[in-house]
């Protein structure tokens, strides 16, 4: 089933995560998904379901891969819960491409609408009626009322919704104890606040179990259309050759990543070794490639800067280096006035301006991962800026971005390798010791 909402802030993350935890507590094998490019919510989904939280994003991977990626991520499970993004019909630009509704249509899945009932009663019926009838291809099959103030408030909302024919499958009352802390880019990632995040997810599971009709929700999920086709195969990124060690940055400062990336590297014969740039003073032994993804290095700038042995090793690393957003900042000369690795000529600083959105990017030069003229669909999500970063790697409407050479690609652009499997192949091709040369294979 797809858990959606009329707008952001309605409580769909609370309900979706709590539902995953409640169903898992019943002994069901739950496959957790998130619509869109978000990295943070899947971290909580992982805790709730005990399986990797995954993203379904038609823009990043192509709509033709949404069902195969879903089949791959839900293999061996009893039920799948897909948390939506923004409002149900909110997509890229003025259409609904890459919206929750778009993904629900691709999966043939019923939608459960989470409605913030605060400060309204009978009006919830008009709202639900509008969403249920707006697009006949999207089946809004149930409602969870959220932030109810009293038993009487719940009674009024339920009575009004009887006229819509859309059943109420849950009624969640306000609970100030169920709060997940936020900061400048959304929720604080689960990996940064363990074990508090585990406790929070357990509370969400108990809240949903006590407020929602779990049996009815399971039955509803069973009405999803059967899916045809083959599951996505991570060996799409296969690059035959000797076994290589790929060092992947993790820990509290680098929590953003798609599960499929590691699966593609592993399927290609690589050994994925996670290291923590805050704590570890050296890269994993034998590393021939380095991946530094997204996260919140600005929150750990002092600790990252203080780890001088690792910074020096990263600066002199002779292998392949792929960095996105937080990784770009870590590779710069400075971040908020603190020395970083200096692999990229530039200075990074926090700002008050949020940069957020999908990007239709063109590679303007050959680098480790890019070839001039290639198009990439990506996503930007940050409140920092880099000045003096050298020659850019990407161009899109409104700007240019990144730095790179034959063994480096660093950019603000988040990419999903399932949508561009050549990225994994190119990383591993350069990581092969015999191929480390300034030339770039096409």
PDB file of C-alpha atoms in Angstrom, residues 162-442:
ATOM      1  CA  UNK A 162     -19.153   8.158   5.913  1.00  0.00           C
ATOM      2  CA  UNK A 163     -20.646  10.274   3.120  1.00  0.00           C
ATOM      3  CA  UNK A 164     -17.500   9.883   0.987  1.00  0.00           C
ATOM      4  CA  UNK A 165     -17.492   6.095   0.956  1.00  0.00           C
ATOM      5  CA  UNK A 166     -13.786   6.071   1.826  1.00  0.00           C
ATOM      6  CA  UNK A 167     -13.310   4.004   5.006  1.00  0.00           C
ATOM      7  CA  UNK A 168     -11.469   5.319   8.050  1.00  0.00           C
ATOM      8  CA  UNK A 169      -8.664   2.860   8.807  1.00  0.00           C
ATOM      9  CA  UNK A 170      -7.057   4.780  11.621  1.00  0.00           C
ATOM     10  CA  UNK A 171      -7.570   7.632  14.061  1.00  0.00           C
ATOM     11  CA  UNK A 172      -4.385   8.988  15.652  1.00  0.00           C
ATOM     12  CA  UNK A 173      -4.791  11.484  18.487  1.00  0.00           C
ATOM     13  CA  UNK A 174      -2.240  14.170  19.284  1.00  0.00           C
ATOM     14  CA  UNK A 175       0.699  12.823  21.267  1.00  0.00           C
ATOM     15  CA  UNK A 176       3.395  15.363  22.141  1.00  0.00           C
ATOM     16  CA  UNK A 177       5.693  12.552  23.311  1.00  0.00           C
ATOM     17  CA  UNK A 178       6.025  11.199  19.771  1.00  0.00           C
ATOM     18  CA  UNK A 179       8.369  13.784  18.273  1.00  0.00           C
ATOM     19  CA  UNK A 180      11.377  13.295  16.009  1.00  0.00           C
ATOM     20  CA  UNK A 181      13.924  16.149  16.149  1.00  0.00           C
ATOM     21  CA  UNK A 182      14.556  18.196  13.025  1.00  0.00           C
ATOM     22  CA  UNK A 183      17.151  20.632  11.749  1.00  0.00           C
ATOM     23  CA  UNK A 184      17.929  22.615   8.581  1.00  0.00           C
ATOM     24  CA  UNK A 185      17.334  19.799   6.038  1.00  0.00           C
ATOM     25  CA  UNK A 186      14.542  17.898   7.788  1.00  0.00           C
ATOM     26  CA  UNK A 187      14.597  15.129  10.388  1.00  0.00           C
ATOM     27  CA  UNK A 188      17.848  14.278  12.120  1.00  0.00           C
ATOM     28  CA  UNK A 189      19.019  11.016  10.465  1.00  0.00           C
ATOM     29  CA  UNK A 190      18.391   7.883  12.488  1.00  0.00           C
ATOM     30  CA  UNK A 191      22.053   6.875  12.296  1.00  0.00           C
ATOM     31  CA  UNK A 192      23.016  10.043  14.192  1.00  0.00           C
ATOM     32  CA  UNK A 193      20.753   9.436  17.178  1.00  0.00           C
ATOM     33  CA  UNK A 194      20.862   5.755  17.974  1.00  0.00           C
ATOM     34  CA  UNK A 195      19.540   4.357  20.321  1.00  0.00           C
ATOM     35  CA  UNK A 196      17.053   7.250  20.704  1.00  0.00           C
ATOM     36  CA  UNK A 197      15.834   6.611  17.156  1.00  0.00           C
ATOM     37  CA  UNK A 198      15.106   2.976  17.987  1.00  0.00           C
ATOM     38  CA  UNK A 199      13.021   4.071  20.958  1.00  0.00           C
ATOM     39  CA  UNK A 200      11.183   6.622  18.799  1.00  0.00           C
ATOM     40  CA  UNK A 201      10.361   4.019  16.152  1.00  0.00           C
ATOM     41  CA  UNK A 202       9.103   1.611  18.818  1.00  0.00           C
ATOM     42  CA  UNK A 203       6.805   4.361  20.128  1.00  0.00           C
ATOM     43  CA  UNK A 204       5.511   5.039  16.623  1.00  0.00           C
ATOM     44  CA  UNK A 205       4.788   1.334  16.188  1.00  0.00           C
ATOM     45  CA  UNK A 206       2.842   1.210  19.433  1.00  0.00           C
ATOM     46  CA  UNK A 207       0.955   4.384  18.527  1.00  0.00           C
ATOM     47  CA  UNK A 208      -0.146   3.068  15.140  1.00  0.00           C
ATOM     48  CA  UNK A 209      -0.945  -0.397  16.488  1.00  0.00           C
ATOM     49  CA  UNK A 210      -3.260   1.177  19.047  1.00  0.00           C
ATOM     50  CA  UNK A 211      -4.841   3.679  16.636  1.00  0.00           C
ATOM     51  CA  UNK A 212      -5.189   1.913  13.296  1.00  0.00           C
ATOM     52  CA  UNK A 213      -7.040  -1.099  11.929  1.00  0.00           C
ATOM     53  CA  UNK A 214      -4.008  -3.218  11.112  1.00  0.00           C
ATOM     54  CA  UNK A 215      -6.127  -6.126   9.842  1.00  0.00           C
ATOM     55  CA  UNK A 216      -7.993  -3.784   7.519  1.00  0.00           C
ATOM     56  CA  UNK A 217      -4.768  -2.250   6.249  1.00  0.00           C
ATOM     57  CA  UNK A 218      -3.282  -5.691   5.541  1.00  0.00           C
ATOM     58  CA  UNK A 219      -6.419  -6.664   3.633  1.00  0.00           C
ATOM     59  CA  UNK A 220      -6.224  -3.423   1.673  1.00  0.00           C
ATOM     60  CA  UNK A 221      -2.615  -4.102   0.679  1.00  0.00           C
ATOM     61  CA  UNK A 222      -3.797  -7.450  -0.634  1.00  0.00           C
ATOM     62  CA  UNK A 223      -5.960  -5.694  -3.215  1.00  0.00           C
ATOM     63  CA  UNK A 224      -2.958  -4.245  -5.062  1.00  0.00           C
ATOM     64  CA  UNK A 225      -2.742  -5.231  -8.711  1.00  0.00           C
ATOM     65  CA  UNK A 226      -0.415  -8.136  -9.563  1.00  0.00           C
ATOM     66  CA  UNK A 227       2.912  -6.962 -10.985  1.00  0.00           C
ATOM     67  CA  UNK A 228       4.614  -8.527 -13.967  1.00  0.00           C
ATOM     68  CA  UNK A 229       8.215  -8.365 -15.122  1.00  0.00           C
ATOM     69  CA  UNK A 230      11.565  -9.246 -13.653  1.00  0.00           C
ATOM     70  CA  UNK A 231      13.130  -7.790 -10.510  1.00  0.00           C
ATOM     71  CA  UNK A 232      15.944  -5.306 -10.968  1.00  0.00           C
ATOM     72  CA  UNK A 233      19.323  -7.011 -11.204  1.00  0.00           C
ATOM     73  CA  UNK A 234      22.233  -5.298  -9.385  1.00  0.00           C
ATOM     74  CA  UNK A 235      24.676  -6.967 -11.770  1.00  0.00           C
ATOM     75  CA  UNK A 236      23.711  -4.257 -14.299  1.00  0.00           C
ATOM     76  CA  UNK A 237      26.814  -2.494 -13.002  1.00  0.00           C
ATOM     77  CA  UNK A 238      29.100  -5.493 -13.467  1.00  0.00           C
ATOM     78  CA  UNK A 239      32.681  -4.780 -14.455  1.00  0.00           C
ATOM     79  CA  UNK A 240      34.619  -8.066 -14.730  1.00  0.00           C
ATOM     80  CA  UNK A 241      38.050  -8.118 -13.170  1.00  0.00           C
ATOM     81  CA  UNK A 242      39.982  -8.700  -9.998  1.00  0.00           C
ATOM     82  CA  UNK A 243      38.288  -8.254  -6.633  1.00  0.00           C
ATOM     83  CA  UNK A 244      38.601  -4.617  -5.550  1.00  0.00           C
ATOM     84  CA  UNK A 245      38.027  -2.933  -2.200  1.00  0.00           C
ATOM     85  CA  UNK A 246      35.720   0.080  -2.404  1.00  0.00           C
ATOM     86  CA  UNK A 247      35.869   2.299   0.681  1.00  0.00           C
ATOM     87  CA  UNK A 248      32.488   3.937   1.399  1.00  0.00           C
ATOM     88  CA  UNK A 249      32.224   6.810   3.882  1.00  0.00           C
ATOM     89  CA  UNK A 250      29.711   6.264   6.679  1.00  0.00           C
ATOM     90  CA  UNK A 251      29.280   7.203  10.302  1.00  0.00           C
ATOM     91  CA  UNK A 252      27.326  10.146  11.629  1.00  0.00           C
ATOM     92  CA  UNK A 253      28.577  12.686   9.062  1.00  0.00           C
ATOM     93  CA  UNK A 254      27.807  10.642   5.930  1.00  0.00           C
ATOM     94  CA  UNK A 255      24.424   8.978   6.265  1.00  0.00           C
ATOM     95  CA  UNK A 256      22.977   9.503   2.766  1.00  0.00           C
ATOM     96  CA  UNK A 257      23.132   6.621   0.332  1.00  0.00           C
ATOM     97  CA  UNK A 258      20.971   4.313  -1.753  1.00  0.00           C
ATOM     98  CA  UNK A 259      21.074   0.608  -0.865  1.00  0.00           C
ATOM     99  CA  UNK A 260      21.334  -0.336  -4.526  1.00  0.00           C
ATOM    100  CA  UNK A 261      24.760   1.296  -4.907  1.00  0.00           C
ATOM    101  CA  UNK A 262      26.457  -1.122  -2.523  1.00  0.00           C
ATOM    102  CA  UNK A 263      24.518  -3.999  -4.077  1.00  0.00           C
ATOM    103  CA  UNK A 264      25.778  -3.068  -7.547  1.00  0.00           C
ATOM    104  CA  UNK A 265      29.376  -2.896  -6.331  1.00  0.00           C
ATOM    105  CA  UNK A 266      29.072  -6.225  -4.513  1.00  0.00           C
ATOM    106  CA  UNK A 267      27.450  -7.895  -7.535  1.00  0.00           C
ATOM    107  CA  UNK A 268      30.395  -6.720  -9.614  1.00  0.00           C
ATOM    108  CA  UNK A 269      32.789  -8.528  -7.308  1.00  0.00           C
ATOM    109  CA  UNK A 270      33.893  -5.592  -5.177  1.00  0.00           C
ATOM    110  CA  UNK A 271      34.271  -5.686  -1.422  1.00  0.00           C
ATOM    111  CA  UNK A 272      32.422  -2.725   0.100  1.00  0.00           C
ATOM    112  CA  UNK A 273      34.237  -1.516   3.224  1.00  0.00           C
ATOM    113  CA  UNK A 274      32.513   1.205   5.262  1.00  0.00           C
ATOM    114  CA  UNK A 275      34.672   3.652   7.219  1.00  0.00           C
ATOM    115  CA  UNK A 276      33.910   6.632   9.458  1.00  0.00           C
ATOM    116  CA  UNK A 277      35.793   9.836   8.514  1.00  0.00           C
ATOM    117  CA  UNK A 278      35.079  11.222  11.972  1.00  0.00           C
ATOM    118  CA  UNK A 279      36.709   8.348  13.874  1.00  0.00           C
ATOM    119  CA  UNK A 280      38.888   6.229  11.555  1.00  0.00           C
ATOM    120  CA  UNK A 281      42.418   7.517  10.996  1.00  0.00           C
ATOM    121  CA  UNK A 282      43.038   5.498   7.833  1.00  0.00           C
ATOM    122  CA  UNK A 283      41.127   4.137   4.851  1.00  0.00           C
ATOM    123  CA  UNK A 284      40.203   0.434   4.752  1.00  0.00           C
ATOM    124  CA  UNK A 285      43.173  -1.732   3.859  1.00  0.00           C
ATOM    125  CA  UNK A 286      43.622  -2.323   0.146  1.00  0.00           C
ATOM    126  CA  UNK A 287      41.113   0.323  -0.965  1.00  0.00           C
ATOM    127  CA  UNK A 288      41.372   1.141  -4.665  1.00  0.00           C
ATOM    128  CA  UNK A 289      38.226   3.295  -4.869  1.00  0.00           C
ATOM    129  CA  UNK A 290      36.613   5.801  -2.529  1.00  0.00           C
ATOM    130  CA  UNK A 291      32.921   6.780  -2.405  1.00  0.00           C
ATOM    131  CA  UNK A 292      31.931   9.738  -0.204  1.00  0.00           C
ATOM    132  CA  UNK A 293      28.197  10.329  -0.371  1.00  0.00           C
ATOM    133  CA  UNK A 294      25.811  12.779   1.234  1.00  0.00           C
ATOM    134  CA  UNK A 295      25.129  13.687   4.823  1.00  0.00           C
ATOM    135  CA  UNK A 296      25.778  16.472   7.295  1.00  0.00           C
ATOM    136  CA  UNK A 297      29.524  17.197   7.421  1.00  0.00           C
ATOM    137  CA  UNK A 298      28.749  20.760   8.499  1.00  0.00           C
ATOM    138  CA  UNK A 299      27.523  19.339  11.821  1.00  0.00           C
ATOM    139  CA  UNK A 300      30.822  17.490  12.305  1.00  0.00           C
ATOM    140  CA  UNK A 301      33.256  19.912  10.692  1.00  0.00           C
ATOM    141  CA  UNK A 302      35.423  20.201  13.826  1.00  0.00           C
ATOM    142  CA  UNK A 303      35.757  16.430  14.203  1.00  0.00           C
ATOM    143  CA  UNK A 304      36.399  15.871  10.482  1.00  0.00           C
ATOM    144  CA  UNK A 305      39.037  18.585  10.452  1.00  0.00           C
ATOM    145  CA  UNK A 306      40.719  17.243  13.585  1.00  0.00           C
ATOM    146  CA  UNK A 307      41.202  13.835  11.935  1.00  0.00           C
ATOM    147  CA  UNK A 308      44.373  14.986  10.167  1.00  0.00           C
ATOM    148  CA  UNK A 309      45.796  11.516   9.339  1.00  0.00           C
ATOM    149  CA  UNK A 310      42.721  10.517   7.361  1.00  0.00           C
ATOM    150  CA  UNK A 311      42.448  13.907   5.633  1.00  0.00           C
ATOM    151  CA  UNK A 312      46.029  13.571   4.446  1.00  0.00           C
ATOM    152  CA  UNK A 313      45.441  10.030   3.187  1.00  0.00           C
ATOM    153  CA  UNK A 314      42.304  11.067   1.278  1.00  0.00           C
ATOM    154  CA  UNK A 315      44.154  14.031  -0.256  1.00  0.00           C
ATOM    155  CA  UNK A 316      46.893  11.748  -1.563  1.00  0.00           C
ATOM    156  CA  UNK A 317      44.641   8.789  -2.464  1.00  0.00           C
ATOM    157  CA  UNK A 318      45.696   7.514  -5.932  1.00  0.00           C
ATOM    158  CA  UNK A 319      42.546   5.554  -6.740  1.00  0.00           C
ATOM    159  CA  UNK A 320      39.074   6.438  -8.007  1.00  0.00           C
ATOM    160  CA  UNK A 321      37.095   8.995  -5.980  1.00  0.00           C
ATOM    161  CA  UNK A 322      33.346   9.586  -6.375  1.00  0.00           C
ATOM    162  CA  UNK A 323      31.815  12.250  -4.124  1.00  0.00           C
ATOM    163  CA  UNK A 324      28.328  13.757  -3.825  1.00  0.00           C
ATOM    164  CA  UNK A 325      27.245  16.853  -1.900  1.00  0.00           C
ATOM    165  CA  UNK A 326      28.637  16.185   1.595  1.00  0.00           C
ATOM    166  CA  UNK A 327      31.492  14.348  -0.078  1.00  0.00           C
ATOM    167  CA  UNK A 328      32.218  17.410  -2.194  1.00  0.00           C
ATOM    168  CA  UNK A 329      32.408  19.546   0.948  1.00  0.00           C
ATOM    169  CA  UNK A 330      34.757  17.079   2.655  1.00  0.00           C
ATOM    170  CA  UNK A 331      37.085  17.097  -0.357  1.00  0.00           C
ATOM    171  CA  UNK A 332      37.272  20.909  -0.468  1.00  0.00           C
ATOM    172  CA  UNK A 333      40.085  22.925   1.074  1.00  0.00           C
ATOM    173  CA  UNK A 334      37.870  24.278   3.856  1.00  0.00           C
ATOM    174  CA  UNK A 335      34.400  23.874   5.327  1.00  0.00           C
ATOM    175  CA  UNK A 336      33.186  26.813   7.402  1.00  0.00           C
ATOM    176  CA  UNK A 337      36.781  27.909   7.958  1.00  0.00           C
ATOM    177  CA  UNK A 338      38.069  24.495   9.041  1.00  0.00           C
ATOM    178  CA  UNK A 339      40.665  22.614   6.955  1.00  0.00           C
ATOM    179  CA  UNK A 340      39.339  19.634   4.998  1.00  0.00           C
ATOM    180  CA  UNK A 341      41.056  17.282   2.534  1.00  0.00           C
ATOM    181  CA  UNK A 342      42.028  19.799  -0.166  1.00  0.00           C
ATOM    182  CA  UNK A 343      41.438  17.343  -3.003  1.00  0.00           C
ATOM    183  CA  UNK A 344      39.027  19.835  -4.633  1.00  0.00           C
ATOM    184  CA  UNK A 345      40.224  23.466  -4.988  1.00  0.00           C
ATOM    185  CA  UNK A 346      37.437  25.345  -3.277  1.00  0.00           C
ATOM    186  CA  UNK A 347      36.014  26.664  -0.017  1.00  0.00           C
ATOM    187  CA  UNK A 348      32.643  25.503   1.324  1.00  0.00           C
ATOM    188  CA  UNK A 349      30.369  27.491   3.631  1.00  0.00           C
ATOM    189  CA  UNK A 350      26.950  27.127   5.227  1.00  0.00           C
ATOM    190  CA  UNK A 351      24.304  29.629   4.045  1.00  0.00           C
ATOM    191  CA  UNK A 352      20.699  30.462   4.905  1.00  0.00           C
ATOM    192  CA  UNK A 353      19.517  29.512   1.414  1.00  0.00           C
ATOM    193  CA  UNK A 354      18.023  26.086   0.718  1.00  0.00           C
ATOM    194  CA  UNK A 355      18.919  24.641  -2.673  1.00  0.00           C
ATOM    195  CA  UNK A 356      16.465  21.867  -3.485  1.00  0.00           C
ATOM    196  CA  UNK A 357      15.137  20.237  -6.621  1.00  0.00           C
ATOM    197  CA  UNK A 358      15.519  17.814  -9.488  1.00  0.00           C
ATOM    198  CA  UNK A 359      18.167  18.598 -12.078  1.00  0.00           C
ATOM    199  CA  UNK A 360      18.380  17.663 -15.756  1.00  0.00           C
ATOM    200  CA  UNK A 361      22.166  17.862 -16.038  1.00  0.00           C
ATOM    201  CA  UNK A 362      24.632  17.664 -18.915  1.00  0.00           C
ATOM    202  CA  UNK A 363      28.237  16.633 -18.380  1.00  0.00           C
ATOM    203  CA  UNK A 364      30.475  19.366 -19.745  1.00  0.00           C
ATOM    204  CA  UNK A 365      33.717  17.421 -19.506  1.00  0.00           C
ATOM    205  CA  UNK A 366      35.193  13.951 -19.144  1.00  0.00           C
ATOM    206  CA  UNK A 367      35.849  12.848 -15.555  1.00  0.00           C
ATOM    207  CA  UNK A 368      36.012   9.555 -13.704  1.00  0.00           C
ATOM    208  CA  UNK A 369      32.233   9.012 -13.955  1.00  0.00           C
ATOM    209  CA  UNK A 370      31.137  11.386 -16.742  1.00  0.00           C
ATOM    210  CA  UNK A 371      31.686  11.726 -20.457  1.00  0.00           C
ATOM    211  CA  UNK A 372      31.207  15.091 -22.136  1.00  0.00           C
ATOM    212  CA  UNK A 373      27.698  15.521 -23.542  1.00  0.00           C
ATOM    213  CA  UNK A 374      26.056  12.783 -21.463  1.00  0.00           C
ATOM    214  CA  UNK A 375      22.787  13.651 -19.715  1.00  0.00           C
ATOM    215  CA  UNK A 376      22.082  12.747 -16.104  1.00  0.00           C
ATOM    216  CA  UNK A 377      18.966  13.096 -13.983  1.00  0.00           C
ATOM    217  CA  UNK A 378      19.840  14.038 -10.432  1.00  0.00           C
ATOM    218  CA  UNK A 379      18.769  15.885  -7.312  1.00  0.00           C
ATOM    219  CA  UNK A 380      20.184  18.778  -5.262  1.00  0.00           C
ATOM    220  CA  UNK A 381      19.561  19.179  -1.534  1.00  0.00           C
ATOM    221  CA  UNK A 382      21.791  21.464   0.577  1.00  0.00           C
ATOM    222  CA  UNK A 383      22.272  24.784   2.373  1.00  0.00           C
ATOM    223  CA  UNK A 384      25.935  25.219   1.519  1.00  0.00           C
ATOM    224  CA  UNK A 385      27.905  26.825  -1.286  1.00  0.00           C
ATOM    225  CA  UNK A 386      31.342  26.168  -2.774  1.00  0.00           C
ATOM    226  CA  UNK A 387      33.453  28.983  -4.215  1.00  0.00           C
ATOM    227  CA  UNK A 388      36.569  28.559  -6.337  1.00  0.00           C
ATOM    228  CA  UNK A 389      35.896  24.917  -7.127  1.00  0.00           C
ATOM    229  CA  UNK A 390      37.705  24.793 -10.470  1.00  0.00           C
ATOM    230  CA  UNK A 391      36.257  23.702 -13.813  1.00  0.00           C
ATOM    231  CA  UNK A 392      32.674  22.379 -13.485  1.00  0.00           C
ATOM    232  CA  UNK A 393      31.526  18.856 -14.323  1.00  0.00           C
ATOM    233  CA  UNK A 394      27.792  19.472 -14.862  1.00  0.00           C
ATOM    234  CA  UNK A 395      25.617  22.175 -16.373  1.00  0.00           C
ATOM    235  CA  UNK A 396      21.888  22.606 -15.957  1.00  0.00           C
ATOM    236  CA  UNK A 397      19.452  25.419 -16.343  1.00  0.00           C
ATOM    237  CA  UNK A 398      20.515  28.061 -13.869  1.00  0.00           C
ATOM    238  CA  UNK A 399      24.033  26.961 -13.102  1.00  0.00           C
ATOM    239  CA  UNK A 400      27.091  24.736 -13.261  1.00  0.00           C
ATOM    240  CA  UNK A 401      28.543  22.485 -10.608  1.00  0.00           C
ATOM    241  CA  UNK A 402      31.286  20.135  -9.582  1.00  0.00           C
ATOM    242  CA  UNK A 403      34.958  19.380 -10.095  1.00  0.00           C
ATOM    243  CA  UNK A 404      36.738  16.384 -11.520  1.00  0.00           C
ATOM    244  CA  UNK A 405      39.456  14.705 -13.527  1.00  0.00           C
ATOM    245  CA  UNK A 406      40.345  11.220 -14.781  1.00  0.00           C
ATOM    246  CA  UNK A 407      40.169   9.768 -11.264  1.00  0.00           C
ATOM    247  CA  UNK A 408      37.654  12.083  -9.582  1.00  0.00           C
ATOM    248  CA  UNK A 409      34.036  13.174  -9.894  1.00  0.00           C
ATOM    249  CA  UNK A 410      32.772  15.493  -7.146  1.00  0.00           C
ATOM    250  CA  UNK A 411      29.499  17.405  -7.324  1.00  0.00           C
ATOM    251  CA  UNK A 412      26.438  18.536  -5.426  1.00  0.00           C
ATOM    252  CA  UNK A 413      24.378  16.319  -7.739  1.00  0.00           C
ATOM    253  CA  UNK A 414      22.894  13.199  -6.130  1.00  0.00           C
ATOM    254  CA  UNK A 415      22.611  10.382  -8.673  1.00  0.00           C
ATOM    255  CA  UNK A 416      20.918   6.972  -8.444  1.00  0.00           C
ATOM    256  CA  UNK A 417      23.223   4.418 -10.036  1.00  0.00           C
ATOM    257  CA  UNK A 418      20.342   2.071 -10.881  1.00  0.00           C
ATOM    258  CA  UNK A 419      19.301   4.711 -13.399  1.00  0.00           C
ATOM    259  CA  UNK A 420      22.842   5.055 -14.763  1.00  0.00           C
ATOM    260  CA  UNK A 421      24.651   1.721 -14.230  1.00  0.00           C
ATOM    261  CA  UNK A 422      27.645   2.930 -16.226  1.00  0.00           C
ATOM    262  CA  UNK A 423      28.667   4.908 -13.134  1.00  0.00           C
ATOM    263  CA  UNK A 424      29.434   1.748 -11.158  1.00  0.00           C
ATOM    264  CA  UNK A 425      31.221   0.229 -14.151  1.00  0.00           C
ATOM    265  CA  UNK A 426      33.430   3.285 -14.601  1.00  0.00           C
ATOM    266  CA  UNK A 427      34.290   3.510 -10.926  1.00  0.00           C
ATOM    267  CA  UNK A 428      35.344  -0.128 -10.830  1.00  0.00           C
ATOM    268  CA  UNK A 429      37.163   0.024 -14.160  1.00  0.00           C
ATOM    269  CA  UNK A 430      39.452   2.739 -12.820  1.00  0.00           C
ATOM    270  CA  UNK A 431      39.744   0.953  -9.478  1.00  0.00           C
ATOM    271  CA  UNK A 432      41.365  -1.988 -11.293  1.00  0.00           C
ATOM    272  CA  UNK A 433      45.103  -1.481 -10.525  1.00  0.00           C
ATOM    273  CA  UNK A 434      46.159  -2.172 -14.121  1.00  0.00           C
ATOM    274  CA  UNK A 435      43.820   0.531 -15.459  1.00  0.00           C
ATOM    275  CA  UNK A 436      44.958   3.459 -13.310  1.00  0.00           C
ATOM    276  CA  UNK A 437      46.141   5.907 -15.927  1.00  0.00           C
ATOM    277  CA  UNK A 438      45.164   9.415 -16.978  1.00  0.00           C
ATOM    278  CA  UNK A 439      43.186   8.095 -19.975  1.00  0.00           C
ATOM    279  CA  UNK A 440      39.439   7.680 -19.699  1.00  0.00           C
ATOM    280  CA  UNK A 441      37.705   4.668 -21.246  1.00  0.00           C
ATOM    281  CA  UNK A 442      34.457   5.445 -22.991  1.00  0.00           C
TER     282      UNK A 442
END
